[in-house]
PDB file of C-alpha atoms in Angstrom:
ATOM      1  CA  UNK A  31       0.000   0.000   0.000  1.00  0.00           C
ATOM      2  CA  UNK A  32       1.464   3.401  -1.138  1.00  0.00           C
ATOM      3  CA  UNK A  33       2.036   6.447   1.079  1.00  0.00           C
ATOM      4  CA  UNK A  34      -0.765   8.377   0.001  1.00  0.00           C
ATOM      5  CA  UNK A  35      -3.443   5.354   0.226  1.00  0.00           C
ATOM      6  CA  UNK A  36      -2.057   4.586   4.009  1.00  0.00           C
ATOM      7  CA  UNK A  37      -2.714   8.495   4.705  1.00  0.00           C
ATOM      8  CA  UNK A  38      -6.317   8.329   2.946  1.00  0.00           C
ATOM      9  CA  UNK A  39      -6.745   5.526   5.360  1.00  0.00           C
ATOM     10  CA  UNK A  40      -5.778   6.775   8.129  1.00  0.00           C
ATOM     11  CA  UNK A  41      -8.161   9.753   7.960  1.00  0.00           C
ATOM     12  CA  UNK A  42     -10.905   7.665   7.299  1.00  0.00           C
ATOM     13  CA  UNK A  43     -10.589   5.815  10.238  1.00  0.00           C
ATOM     14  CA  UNK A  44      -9.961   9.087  12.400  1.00  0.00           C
ATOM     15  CA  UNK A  45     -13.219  10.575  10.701  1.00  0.00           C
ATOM     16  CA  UNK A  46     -15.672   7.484  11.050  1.00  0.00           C
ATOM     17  CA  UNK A  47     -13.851   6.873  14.279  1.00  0.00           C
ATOM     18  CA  UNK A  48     -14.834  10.076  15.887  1.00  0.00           C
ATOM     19  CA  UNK A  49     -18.560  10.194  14.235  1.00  0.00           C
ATOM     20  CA  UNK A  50     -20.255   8.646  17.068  1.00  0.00           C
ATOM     21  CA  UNK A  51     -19.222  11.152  19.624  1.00  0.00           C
ATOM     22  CA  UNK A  52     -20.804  13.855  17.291  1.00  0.00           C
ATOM     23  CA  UNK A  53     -23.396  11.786  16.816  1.00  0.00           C
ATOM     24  CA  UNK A  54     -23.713  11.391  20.774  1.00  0.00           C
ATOM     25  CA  UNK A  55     -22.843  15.121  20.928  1.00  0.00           C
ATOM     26  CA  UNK A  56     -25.878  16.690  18.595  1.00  0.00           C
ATOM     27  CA  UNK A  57     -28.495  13.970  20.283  1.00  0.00           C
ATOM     28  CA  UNK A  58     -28.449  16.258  23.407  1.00  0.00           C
ATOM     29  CA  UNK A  59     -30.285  18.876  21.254  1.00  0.00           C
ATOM     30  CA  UNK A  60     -32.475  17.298  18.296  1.00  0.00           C
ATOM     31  CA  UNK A  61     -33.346  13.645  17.955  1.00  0.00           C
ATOM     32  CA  UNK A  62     -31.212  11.152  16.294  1.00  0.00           C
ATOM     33  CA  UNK A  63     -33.776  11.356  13.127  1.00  0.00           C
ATOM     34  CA  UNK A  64     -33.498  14.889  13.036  1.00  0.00           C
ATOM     35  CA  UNK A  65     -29.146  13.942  13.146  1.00  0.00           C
ATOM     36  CA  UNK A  66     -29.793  11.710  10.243  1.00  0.00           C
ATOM     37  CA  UNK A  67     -31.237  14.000   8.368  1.00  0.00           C
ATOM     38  CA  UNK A  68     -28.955  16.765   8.724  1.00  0.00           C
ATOM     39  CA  UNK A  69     -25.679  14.836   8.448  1.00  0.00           C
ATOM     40  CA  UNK A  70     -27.287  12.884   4.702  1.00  0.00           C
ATOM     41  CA  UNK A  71     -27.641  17.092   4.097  1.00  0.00           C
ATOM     42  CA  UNK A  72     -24.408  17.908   4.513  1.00  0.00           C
ATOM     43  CA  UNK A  73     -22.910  15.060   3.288  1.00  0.00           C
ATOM     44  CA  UNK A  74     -24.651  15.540   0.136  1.00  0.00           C
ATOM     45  CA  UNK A  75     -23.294  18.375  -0.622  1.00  0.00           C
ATOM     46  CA  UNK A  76     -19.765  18.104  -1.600  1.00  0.00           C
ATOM     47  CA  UNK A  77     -20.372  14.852  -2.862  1.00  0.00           C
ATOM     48  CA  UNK A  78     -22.939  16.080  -5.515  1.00  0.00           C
ATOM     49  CA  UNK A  79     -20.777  19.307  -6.365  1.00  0.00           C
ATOM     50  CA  UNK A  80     -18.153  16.631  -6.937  1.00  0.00           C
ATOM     51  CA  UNK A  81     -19.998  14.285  -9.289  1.00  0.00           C
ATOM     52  CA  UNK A  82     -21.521  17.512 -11.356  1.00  0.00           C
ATOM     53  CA  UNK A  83     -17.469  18.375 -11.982  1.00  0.00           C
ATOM     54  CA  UNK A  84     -16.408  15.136 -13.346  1.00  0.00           C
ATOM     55  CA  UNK A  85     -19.607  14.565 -15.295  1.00  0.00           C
ATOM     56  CA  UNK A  86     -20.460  11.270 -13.485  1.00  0.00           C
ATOM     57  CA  UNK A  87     -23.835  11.454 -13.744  1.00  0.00           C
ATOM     58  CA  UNK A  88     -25.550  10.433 -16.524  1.00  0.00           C
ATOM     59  CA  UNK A  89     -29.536  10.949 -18.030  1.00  0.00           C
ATOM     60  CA  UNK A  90     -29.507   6.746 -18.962  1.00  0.00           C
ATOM     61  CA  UNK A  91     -29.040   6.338 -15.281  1.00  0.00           C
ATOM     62  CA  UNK A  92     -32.644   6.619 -14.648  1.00  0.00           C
ATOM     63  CA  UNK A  93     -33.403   3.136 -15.087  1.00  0.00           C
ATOM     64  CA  UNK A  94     -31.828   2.122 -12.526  1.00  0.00           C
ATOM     65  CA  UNK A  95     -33.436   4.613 -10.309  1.00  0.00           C
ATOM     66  CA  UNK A  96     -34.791   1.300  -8.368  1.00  0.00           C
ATOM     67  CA  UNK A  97     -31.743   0.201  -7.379  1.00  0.00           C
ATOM     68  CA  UNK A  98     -30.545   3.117  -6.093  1.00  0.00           C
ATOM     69  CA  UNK A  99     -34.106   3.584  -3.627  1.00  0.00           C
ATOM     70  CA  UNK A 100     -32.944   0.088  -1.963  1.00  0.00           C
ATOM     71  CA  UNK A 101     -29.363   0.974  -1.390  1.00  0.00           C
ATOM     72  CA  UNK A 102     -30.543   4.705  -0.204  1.00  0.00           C
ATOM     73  CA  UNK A 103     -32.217   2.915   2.149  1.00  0.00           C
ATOM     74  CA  UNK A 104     -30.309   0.327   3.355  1.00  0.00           C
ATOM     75  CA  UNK A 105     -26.646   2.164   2.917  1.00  0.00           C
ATOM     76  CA  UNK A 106     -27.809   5.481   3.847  1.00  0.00           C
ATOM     77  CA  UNK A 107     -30.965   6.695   5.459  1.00  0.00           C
ATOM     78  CA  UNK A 108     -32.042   3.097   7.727  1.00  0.00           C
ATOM     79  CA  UNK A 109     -28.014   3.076   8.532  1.00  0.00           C
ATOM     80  CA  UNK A 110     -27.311   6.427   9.808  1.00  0.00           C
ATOM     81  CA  UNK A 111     -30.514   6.293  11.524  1.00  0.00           C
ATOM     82  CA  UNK A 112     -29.870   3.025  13.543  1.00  0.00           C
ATOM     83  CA  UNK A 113     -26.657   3.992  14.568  1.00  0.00           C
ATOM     84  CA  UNK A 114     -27.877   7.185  15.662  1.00  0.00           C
ATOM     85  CA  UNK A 115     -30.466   6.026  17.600  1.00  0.00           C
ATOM     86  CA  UNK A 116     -27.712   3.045  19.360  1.00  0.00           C
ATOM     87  CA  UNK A 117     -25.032   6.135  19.689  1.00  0.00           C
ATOM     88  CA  UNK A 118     -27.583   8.361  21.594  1.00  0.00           C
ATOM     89  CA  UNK A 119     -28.842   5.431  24.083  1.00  0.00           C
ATOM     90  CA  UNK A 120     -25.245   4.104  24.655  1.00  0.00           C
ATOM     91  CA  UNK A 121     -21.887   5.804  25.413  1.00  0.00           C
ATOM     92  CA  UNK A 122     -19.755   6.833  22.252  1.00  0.00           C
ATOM     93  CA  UNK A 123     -17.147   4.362  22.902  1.00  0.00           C
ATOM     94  CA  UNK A 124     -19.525   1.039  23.573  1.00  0.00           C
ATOM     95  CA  UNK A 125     -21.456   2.172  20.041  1.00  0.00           C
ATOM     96  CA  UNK A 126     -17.885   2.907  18.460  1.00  0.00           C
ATOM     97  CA  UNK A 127     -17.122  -0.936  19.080  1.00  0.00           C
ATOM     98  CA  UNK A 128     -20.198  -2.538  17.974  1.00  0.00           C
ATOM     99  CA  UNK A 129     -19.599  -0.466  14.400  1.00  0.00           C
ATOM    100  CA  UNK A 130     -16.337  -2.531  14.094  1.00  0.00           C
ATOM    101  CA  UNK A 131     -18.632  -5.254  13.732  1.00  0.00           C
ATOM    102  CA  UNK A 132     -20.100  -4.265  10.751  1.00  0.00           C
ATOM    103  CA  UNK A 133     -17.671  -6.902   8.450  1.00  0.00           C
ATOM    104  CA  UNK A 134     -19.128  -9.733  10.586  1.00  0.00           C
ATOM    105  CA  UNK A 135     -22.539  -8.623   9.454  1.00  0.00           C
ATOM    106  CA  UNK A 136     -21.495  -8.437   5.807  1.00  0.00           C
ATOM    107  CA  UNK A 137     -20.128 -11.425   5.277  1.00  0.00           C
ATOM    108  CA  UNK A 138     -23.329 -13.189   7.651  1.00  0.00           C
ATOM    109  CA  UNK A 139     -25.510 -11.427   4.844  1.00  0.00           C
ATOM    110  CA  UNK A 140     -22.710 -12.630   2.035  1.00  0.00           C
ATOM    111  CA  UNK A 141     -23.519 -16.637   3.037  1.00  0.00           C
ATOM    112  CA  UNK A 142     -27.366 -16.257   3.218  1.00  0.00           C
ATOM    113  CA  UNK A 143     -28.060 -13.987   0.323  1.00  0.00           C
ATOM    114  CA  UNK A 144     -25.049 -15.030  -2.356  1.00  0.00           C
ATOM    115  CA  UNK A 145     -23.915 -19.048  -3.467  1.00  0.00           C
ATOM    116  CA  UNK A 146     -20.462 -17.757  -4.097  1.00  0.00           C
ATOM    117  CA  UNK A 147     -20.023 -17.453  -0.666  1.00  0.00           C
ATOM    118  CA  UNK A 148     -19.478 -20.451   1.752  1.00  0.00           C
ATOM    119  CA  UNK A 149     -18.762 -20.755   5.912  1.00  0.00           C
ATOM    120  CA  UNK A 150     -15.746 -22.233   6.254  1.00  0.00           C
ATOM    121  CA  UNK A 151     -14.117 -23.173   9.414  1.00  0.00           C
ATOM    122  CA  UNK A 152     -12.180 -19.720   9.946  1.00  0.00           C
ATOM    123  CA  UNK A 153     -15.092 -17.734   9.010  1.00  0.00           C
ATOM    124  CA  UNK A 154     -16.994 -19.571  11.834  1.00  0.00           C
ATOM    125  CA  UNK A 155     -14.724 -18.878  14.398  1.00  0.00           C
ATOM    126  CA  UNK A 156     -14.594 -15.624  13.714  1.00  0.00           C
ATOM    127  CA  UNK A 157     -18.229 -14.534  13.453  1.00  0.00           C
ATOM    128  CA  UNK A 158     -18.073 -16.527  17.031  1.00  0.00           C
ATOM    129  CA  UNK A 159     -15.395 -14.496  18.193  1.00  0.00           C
ATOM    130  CA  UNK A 160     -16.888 -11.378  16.828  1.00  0.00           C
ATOM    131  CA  UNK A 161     -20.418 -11.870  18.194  1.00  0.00           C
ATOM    132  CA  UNK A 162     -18.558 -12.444  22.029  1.00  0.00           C
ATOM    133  CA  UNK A 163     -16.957  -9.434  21.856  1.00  0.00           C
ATOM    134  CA  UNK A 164     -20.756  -8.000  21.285  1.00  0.00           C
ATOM    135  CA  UNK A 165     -21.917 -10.443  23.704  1.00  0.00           C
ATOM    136  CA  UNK A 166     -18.895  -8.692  26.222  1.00  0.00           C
ATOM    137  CA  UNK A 167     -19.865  -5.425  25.589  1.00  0.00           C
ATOM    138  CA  UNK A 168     -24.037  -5.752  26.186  1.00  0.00           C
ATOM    139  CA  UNK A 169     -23.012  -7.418  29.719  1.00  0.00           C
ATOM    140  CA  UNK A 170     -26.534  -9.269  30.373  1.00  0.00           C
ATOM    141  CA  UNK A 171     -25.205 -11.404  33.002  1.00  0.00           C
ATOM    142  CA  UNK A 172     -25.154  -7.643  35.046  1.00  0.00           C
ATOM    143  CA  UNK A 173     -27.280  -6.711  37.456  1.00  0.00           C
ATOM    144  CA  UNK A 174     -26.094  -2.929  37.694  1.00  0.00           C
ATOM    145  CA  UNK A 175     -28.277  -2.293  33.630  1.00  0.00           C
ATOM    146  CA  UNK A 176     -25.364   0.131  32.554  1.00  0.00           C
ATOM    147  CA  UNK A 177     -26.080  -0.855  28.837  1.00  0.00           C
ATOM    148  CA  UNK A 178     -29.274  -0.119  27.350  1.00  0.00           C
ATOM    149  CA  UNK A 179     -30.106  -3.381  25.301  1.00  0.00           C
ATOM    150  CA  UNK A 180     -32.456  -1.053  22.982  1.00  0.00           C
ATOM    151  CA  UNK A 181     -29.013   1.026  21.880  1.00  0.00           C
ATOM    152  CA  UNK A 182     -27.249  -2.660  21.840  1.00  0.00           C
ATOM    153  CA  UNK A 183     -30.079  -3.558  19.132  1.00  0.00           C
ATOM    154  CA  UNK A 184     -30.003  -0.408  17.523  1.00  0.00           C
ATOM    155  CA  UNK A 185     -26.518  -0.909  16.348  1.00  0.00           C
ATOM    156  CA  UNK A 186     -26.920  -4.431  15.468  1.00  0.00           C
ATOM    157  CA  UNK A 187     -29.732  -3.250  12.963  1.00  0.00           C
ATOM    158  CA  UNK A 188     -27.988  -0.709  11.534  1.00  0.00           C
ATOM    159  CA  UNK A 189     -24.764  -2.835  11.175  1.00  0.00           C
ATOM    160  CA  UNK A 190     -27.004  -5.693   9.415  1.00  0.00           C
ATOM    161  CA  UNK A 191     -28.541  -2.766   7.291  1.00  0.00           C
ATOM    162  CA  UNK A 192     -24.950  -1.701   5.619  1.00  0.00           C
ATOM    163  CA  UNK A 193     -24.260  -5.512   5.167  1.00  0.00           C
ATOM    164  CA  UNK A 194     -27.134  -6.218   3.056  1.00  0.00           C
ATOM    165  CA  UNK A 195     -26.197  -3.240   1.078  1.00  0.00           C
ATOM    166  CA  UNK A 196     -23.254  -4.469   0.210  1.00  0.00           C
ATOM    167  CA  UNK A 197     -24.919  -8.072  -0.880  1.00  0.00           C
ATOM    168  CA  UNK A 198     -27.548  -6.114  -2.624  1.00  0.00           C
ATOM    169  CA  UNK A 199     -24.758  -3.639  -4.480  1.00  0.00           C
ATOM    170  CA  UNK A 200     -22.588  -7.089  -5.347  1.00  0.00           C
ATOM    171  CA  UNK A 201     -25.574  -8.484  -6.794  1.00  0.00           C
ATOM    172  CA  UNK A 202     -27.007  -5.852  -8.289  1.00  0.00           C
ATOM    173  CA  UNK A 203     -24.962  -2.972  -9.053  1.00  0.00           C
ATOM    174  CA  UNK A 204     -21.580  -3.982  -9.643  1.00  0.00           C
ATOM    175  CA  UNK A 205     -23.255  -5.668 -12.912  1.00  0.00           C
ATOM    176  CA  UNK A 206     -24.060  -2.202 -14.034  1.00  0.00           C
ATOM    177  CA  UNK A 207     -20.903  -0.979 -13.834  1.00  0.00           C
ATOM    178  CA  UNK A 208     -21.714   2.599 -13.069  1.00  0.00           C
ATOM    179  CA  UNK A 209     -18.899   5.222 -11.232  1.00  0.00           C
ATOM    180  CA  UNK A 210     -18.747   5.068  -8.181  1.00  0.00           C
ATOM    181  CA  UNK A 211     -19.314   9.258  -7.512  1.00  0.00           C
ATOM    182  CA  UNK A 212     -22.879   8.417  -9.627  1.00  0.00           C
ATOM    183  CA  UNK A 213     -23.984   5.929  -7.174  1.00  0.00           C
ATOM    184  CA  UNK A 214     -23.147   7.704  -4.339  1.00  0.00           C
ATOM    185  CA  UNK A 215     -24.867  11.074  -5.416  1.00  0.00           C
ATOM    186  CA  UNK A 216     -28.100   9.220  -6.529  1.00  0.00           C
ATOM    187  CA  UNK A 217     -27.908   6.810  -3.467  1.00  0.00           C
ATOM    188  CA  UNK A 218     -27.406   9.684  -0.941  1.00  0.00           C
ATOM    189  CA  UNK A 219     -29.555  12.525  -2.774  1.00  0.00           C
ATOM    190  CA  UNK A 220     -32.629   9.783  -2.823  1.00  0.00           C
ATOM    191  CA  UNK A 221     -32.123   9.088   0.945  1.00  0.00           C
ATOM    192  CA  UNK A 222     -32.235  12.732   1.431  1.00  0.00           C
ATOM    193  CA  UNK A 223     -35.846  12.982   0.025  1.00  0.00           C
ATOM    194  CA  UNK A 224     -36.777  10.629   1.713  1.00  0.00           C
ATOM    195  CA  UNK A 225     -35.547  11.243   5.074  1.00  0.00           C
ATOM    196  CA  UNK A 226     -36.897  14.935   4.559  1.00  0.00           C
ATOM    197  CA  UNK A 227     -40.707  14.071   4.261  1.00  0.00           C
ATOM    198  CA  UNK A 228     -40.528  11.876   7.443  1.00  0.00           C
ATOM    199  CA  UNK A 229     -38.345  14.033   9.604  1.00  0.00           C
ATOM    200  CA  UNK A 230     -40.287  16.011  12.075  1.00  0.00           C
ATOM    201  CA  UNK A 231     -38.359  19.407  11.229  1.00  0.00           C
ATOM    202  CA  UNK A 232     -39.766  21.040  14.774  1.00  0.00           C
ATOM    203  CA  UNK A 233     -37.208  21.738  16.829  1.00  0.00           C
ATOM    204  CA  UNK A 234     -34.419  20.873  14.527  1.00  0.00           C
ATOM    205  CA  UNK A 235     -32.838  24.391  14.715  1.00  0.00           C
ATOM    206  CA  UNK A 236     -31.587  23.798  18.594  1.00  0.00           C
ATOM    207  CA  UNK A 237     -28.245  22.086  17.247  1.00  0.00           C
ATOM    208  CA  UNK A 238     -27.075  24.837  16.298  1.00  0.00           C
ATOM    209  CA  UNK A 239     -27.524  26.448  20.040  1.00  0.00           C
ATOM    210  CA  UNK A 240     -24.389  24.949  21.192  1.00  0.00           C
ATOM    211  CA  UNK A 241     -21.251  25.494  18.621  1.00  0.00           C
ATOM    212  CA  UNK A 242     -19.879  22.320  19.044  1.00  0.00           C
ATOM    213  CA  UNK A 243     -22.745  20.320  18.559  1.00  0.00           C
ATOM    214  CA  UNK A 244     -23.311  21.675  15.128  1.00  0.00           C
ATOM    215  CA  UNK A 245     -19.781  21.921  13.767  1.00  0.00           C
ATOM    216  CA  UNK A 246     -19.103  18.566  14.712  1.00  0.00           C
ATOM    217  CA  UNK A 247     -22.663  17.545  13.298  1.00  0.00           C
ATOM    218  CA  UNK A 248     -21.971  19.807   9.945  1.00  0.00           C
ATOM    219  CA  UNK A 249     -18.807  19.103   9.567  1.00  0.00           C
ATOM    220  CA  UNK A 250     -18.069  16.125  11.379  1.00  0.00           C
ATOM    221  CA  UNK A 251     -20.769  14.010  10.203  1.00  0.00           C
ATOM    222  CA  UNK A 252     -21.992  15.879   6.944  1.00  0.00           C
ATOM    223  CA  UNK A 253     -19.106  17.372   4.789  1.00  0.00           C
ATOM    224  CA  UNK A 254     -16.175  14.836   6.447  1.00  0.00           C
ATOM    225  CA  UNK A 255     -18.187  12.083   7.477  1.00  0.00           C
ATOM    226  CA  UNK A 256     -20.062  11.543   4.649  1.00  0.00           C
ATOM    227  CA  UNK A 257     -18.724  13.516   1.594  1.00  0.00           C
ATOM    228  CA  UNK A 258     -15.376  13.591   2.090  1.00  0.00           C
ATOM    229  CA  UNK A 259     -14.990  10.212   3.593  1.00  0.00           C
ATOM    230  CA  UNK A 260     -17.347   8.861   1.009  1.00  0.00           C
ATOM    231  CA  UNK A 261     -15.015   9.785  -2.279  1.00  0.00           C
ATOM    232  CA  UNK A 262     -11.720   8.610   0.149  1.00  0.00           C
ATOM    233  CA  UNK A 263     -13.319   5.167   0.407  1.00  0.00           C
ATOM    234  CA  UNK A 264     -13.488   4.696  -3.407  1.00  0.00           C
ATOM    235  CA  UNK A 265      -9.776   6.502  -3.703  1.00  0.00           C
ATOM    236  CA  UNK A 266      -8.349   4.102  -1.620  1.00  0.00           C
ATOM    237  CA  UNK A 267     -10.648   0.988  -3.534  1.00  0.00           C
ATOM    238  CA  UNK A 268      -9.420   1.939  -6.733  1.00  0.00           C
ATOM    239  CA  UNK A 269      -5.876   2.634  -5.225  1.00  0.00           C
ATOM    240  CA  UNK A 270      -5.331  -0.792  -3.909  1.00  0.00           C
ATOM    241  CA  UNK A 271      -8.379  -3.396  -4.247  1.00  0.00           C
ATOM    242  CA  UNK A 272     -11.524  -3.853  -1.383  1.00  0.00           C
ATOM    243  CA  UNK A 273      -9.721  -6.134   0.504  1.00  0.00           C
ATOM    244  CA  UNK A 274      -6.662  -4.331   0.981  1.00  0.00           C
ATOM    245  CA  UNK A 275      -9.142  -1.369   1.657  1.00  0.00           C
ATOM    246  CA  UNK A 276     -11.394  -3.040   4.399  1.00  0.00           C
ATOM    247  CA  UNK A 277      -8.439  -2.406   6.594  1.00  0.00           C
ATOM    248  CA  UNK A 278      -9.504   0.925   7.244  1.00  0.00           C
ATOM    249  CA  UNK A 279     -12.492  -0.942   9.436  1.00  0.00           C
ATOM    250  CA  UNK A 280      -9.877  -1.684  12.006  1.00  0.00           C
ATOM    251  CA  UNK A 281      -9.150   2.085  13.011  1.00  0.00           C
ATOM    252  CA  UNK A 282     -12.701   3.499  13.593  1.00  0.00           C
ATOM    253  CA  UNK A 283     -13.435   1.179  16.634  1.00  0.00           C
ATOM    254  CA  UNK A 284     -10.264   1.683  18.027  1.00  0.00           C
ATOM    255  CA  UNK A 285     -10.389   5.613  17.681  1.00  0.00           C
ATOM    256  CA  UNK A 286     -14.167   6.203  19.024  1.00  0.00           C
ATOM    257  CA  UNK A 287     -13.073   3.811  21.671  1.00  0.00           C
ATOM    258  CA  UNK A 288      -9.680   6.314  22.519  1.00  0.00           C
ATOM    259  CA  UNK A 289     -12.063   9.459  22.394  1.00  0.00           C
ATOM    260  CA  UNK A 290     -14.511   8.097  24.735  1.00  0.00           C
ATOM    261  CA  UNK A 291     -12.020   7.201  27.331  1.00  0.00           C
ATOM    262  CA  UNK A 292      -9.992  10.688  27.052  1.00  0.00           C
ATOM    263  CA  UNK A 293     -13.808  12.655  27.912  1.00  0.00           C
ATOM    264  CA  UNK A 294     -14.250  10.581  30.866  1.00  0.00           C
ATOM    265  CA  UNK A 295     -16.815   8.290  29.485  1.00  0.00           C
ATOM    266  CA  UNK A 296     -16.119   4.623  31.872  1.00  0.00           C
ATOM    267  CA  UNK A 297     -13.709   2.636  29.246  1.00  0.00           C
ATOM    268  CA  UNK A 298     -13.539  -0.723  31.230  1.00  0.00           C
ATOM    269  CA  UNK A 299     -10.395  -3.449  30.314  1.00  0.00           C
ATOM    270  CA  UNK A 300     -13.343  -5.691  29.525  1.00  0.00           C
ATOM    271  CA  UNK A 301     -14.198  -2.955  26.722  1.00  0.00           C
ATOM    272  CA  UNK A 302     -10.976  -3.326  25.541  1.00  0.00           C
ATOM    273  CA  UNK A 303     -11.135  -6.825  25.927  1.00  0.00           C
ATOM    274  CA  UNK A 304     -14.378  -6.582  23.600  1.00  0.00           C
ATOM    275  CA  UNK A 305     -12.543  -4.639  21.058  1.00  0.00           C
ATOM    276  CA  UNK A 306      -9.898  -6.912  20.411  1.00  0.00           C
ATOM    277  CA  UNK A 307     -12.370 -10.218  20.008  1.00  0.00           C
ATOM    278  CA  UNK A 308     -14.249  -8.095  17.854  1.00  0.00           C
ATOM    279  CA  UNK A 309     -11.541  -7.362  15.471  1.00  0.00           C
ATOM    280  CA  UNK A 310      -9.746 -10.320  15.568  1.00  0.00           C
ATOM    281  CA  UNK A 311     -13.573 -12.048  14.776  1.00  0.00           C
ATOM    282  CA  UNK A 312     -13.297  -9.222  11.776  1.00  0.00           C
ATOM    283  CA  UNK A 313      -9.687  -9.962  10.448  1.00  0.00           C
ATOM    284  CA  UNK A 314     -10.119 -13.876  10.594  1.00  0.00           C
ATOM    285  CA  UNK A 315     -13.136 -13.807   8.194  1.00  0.00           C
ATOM    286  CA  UNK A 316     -11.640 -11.215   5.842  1.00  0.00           C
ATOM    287  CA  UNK A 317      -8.283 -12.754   5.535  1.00  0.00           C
ATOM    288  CA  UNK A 318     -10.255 -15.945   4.715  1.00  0.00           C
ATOM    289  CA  UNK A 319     -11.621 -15.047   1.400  1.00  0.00           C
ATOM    290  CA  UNK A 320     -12.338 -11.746  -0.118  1.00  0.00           C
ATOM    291  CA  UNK A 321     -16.640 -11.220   0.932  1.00  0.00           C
ATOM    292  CA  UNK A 322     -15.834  -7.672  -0.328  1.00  0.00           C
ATOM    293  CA  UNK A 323     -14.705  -8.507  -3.885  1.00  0.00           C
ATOM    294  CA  UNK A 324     -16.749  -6.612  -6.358  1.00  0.00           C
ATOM    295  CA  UNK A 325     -17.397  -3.114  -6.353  1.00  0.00           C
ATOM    296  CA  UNK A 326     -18.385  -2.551  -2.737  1.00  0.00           C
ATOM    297  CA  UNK A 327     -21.789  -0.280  -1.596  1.00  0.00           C
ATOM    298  CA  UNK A 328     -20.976   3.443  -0.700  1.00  0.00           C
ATOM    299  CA  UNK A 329     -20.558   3.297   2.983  1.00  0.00           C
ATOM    300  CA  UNK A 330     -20.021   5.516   6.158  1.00  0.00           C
ATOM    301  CA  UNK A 331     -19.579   4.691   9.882  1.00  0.00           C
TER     302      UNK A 331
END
């Protein structure tokens, strides 16, 4: 991997690594729908402005239009919302760790939905190893109820979401062979209408009350987290390959997991202990065959 591709990873894992505590952040002012909403906004932004200036976009694109209503669904609006609702019932850090297992979910999706993929012995052990790190984490042996199960669920839901996309965009719409900036701009800009006619916009102005709620909700989440991390994700897939890329899903569990424990959120060794099942359950089914071959679905964290 070349010097600029280990840089482009490295700030995606520092961006999608420090979403959830914006995320967690903004929910003390406007509810997480209200988040989702607002961060699709932003995000869509700089990633349409993009795809206008390189022409991506294309009238014969329109046929597919149904294609890209399931993945703005799955890969964008059902997502963002899950894992905003799971960020805002749970600490940053605990919801940072359960988005690292968002490869476990993928390939899970990979085995039931596609025949190319099959469950070999390694893959087994680690989806086993992954889902005890989640089991570590939600704690229901303890009496004390620190972790809200609903947040626990949340985050499951919206990690299942993003893996289906990526069946569904394997299946579907690598076939089609469209660039990547086009998908993303139709996928987001769809999940935009649609999260705008079921958003309750009442209220949504209090974000920007507090200054860093809603520069690390605009900027943050919107215009980094989505735009700009968005069109550094297909940089570094086109740079070296998807599995070489899926690497950067190591760093964002690691770095929401480091922010939460330098604000004083309680960042227990068996968190840590959680972490590293979780991502060893990650790296033993990825190095075992390649679930993300094929143009992959546009993703955030």
């Amino acid at each position: 991997m070349n010097k600029s591709a280990i840089a482009v990873c490295a700030f995606l894992g520092v961006i999608w690594g420090s979403n959830f505590i914006f995320v967690k952040m903004a929910a003390a002012f406007i509810s997480p729908l209200q988040i989702t909403l607002l961060r699709v906004l932003f995000g869509f932004i700089p990633v349409l402005i993009y795809a206008v200036f390189t022409g991506a976009m294309r009238r014969e694109h329109c046929k597919h239009a149904h294609h890209f209503l399931v993945m703005s669904l799955l890969a964008t609006a059902l997502y963002y919302f899950a894992f905003a609702e799971g960020t805002a019932l749970l600490d940053s850090s605990i919801a940072g760790m359960l988005g690292g297992a968002i490869p476990l979910f993928t390939f899970l999706c990979a085995w039931l939905f596609l025949r190319s993929e099959r469950l070999t012995r390694l893959k087994t052990l680690g989806i086993g190893l992954g889902f005890l790190g989640i089991i570590v984490v939600a704690k229901p042996w303890s009496a004390q109820g620190g972790i809200d199960p609903k947040g626990i669920i949340y985050m499951i839901l919206g990690s299942l979401s993003v893996g289906c996309s990526f069946v569904y965009a394997k299946r579907f719409i690598s076939p089609l062979g469209l660039p990547p900036v086009a998908l993303v701009t139709y996928q987001i800009g769809i999940a935009l209408g649609l999260l705008t006619i079921v958003t309750p916009l009442h209220g949504i102005g209090a974000v920007f009350d507090d200054t860093r709620a809603w520069v690390g909700l605009v900027f943050g989440l919107g215009l980094l987290g989505n735009g700009a991390a968005y069109l550094a994700y297909y940089f570094i897939v086109d740079a070296v390959g998807a599995l070489a890329a899926s690497a950067v899903t190591y760093i964002p569990p690691v770095i929401a997991l480091l922010i939460g424990f330098l604000l004083g959120e309680p960042v227990t060794a068996s968190a840590w202990f959680a972490i590293a099942i979780i991502l060893a359950g990650v790296a033993l089914v990825q190095l075992s065959g390649n679930q993300g071959a094929g143009r992959p679905a546009a993703k955030g964290i």
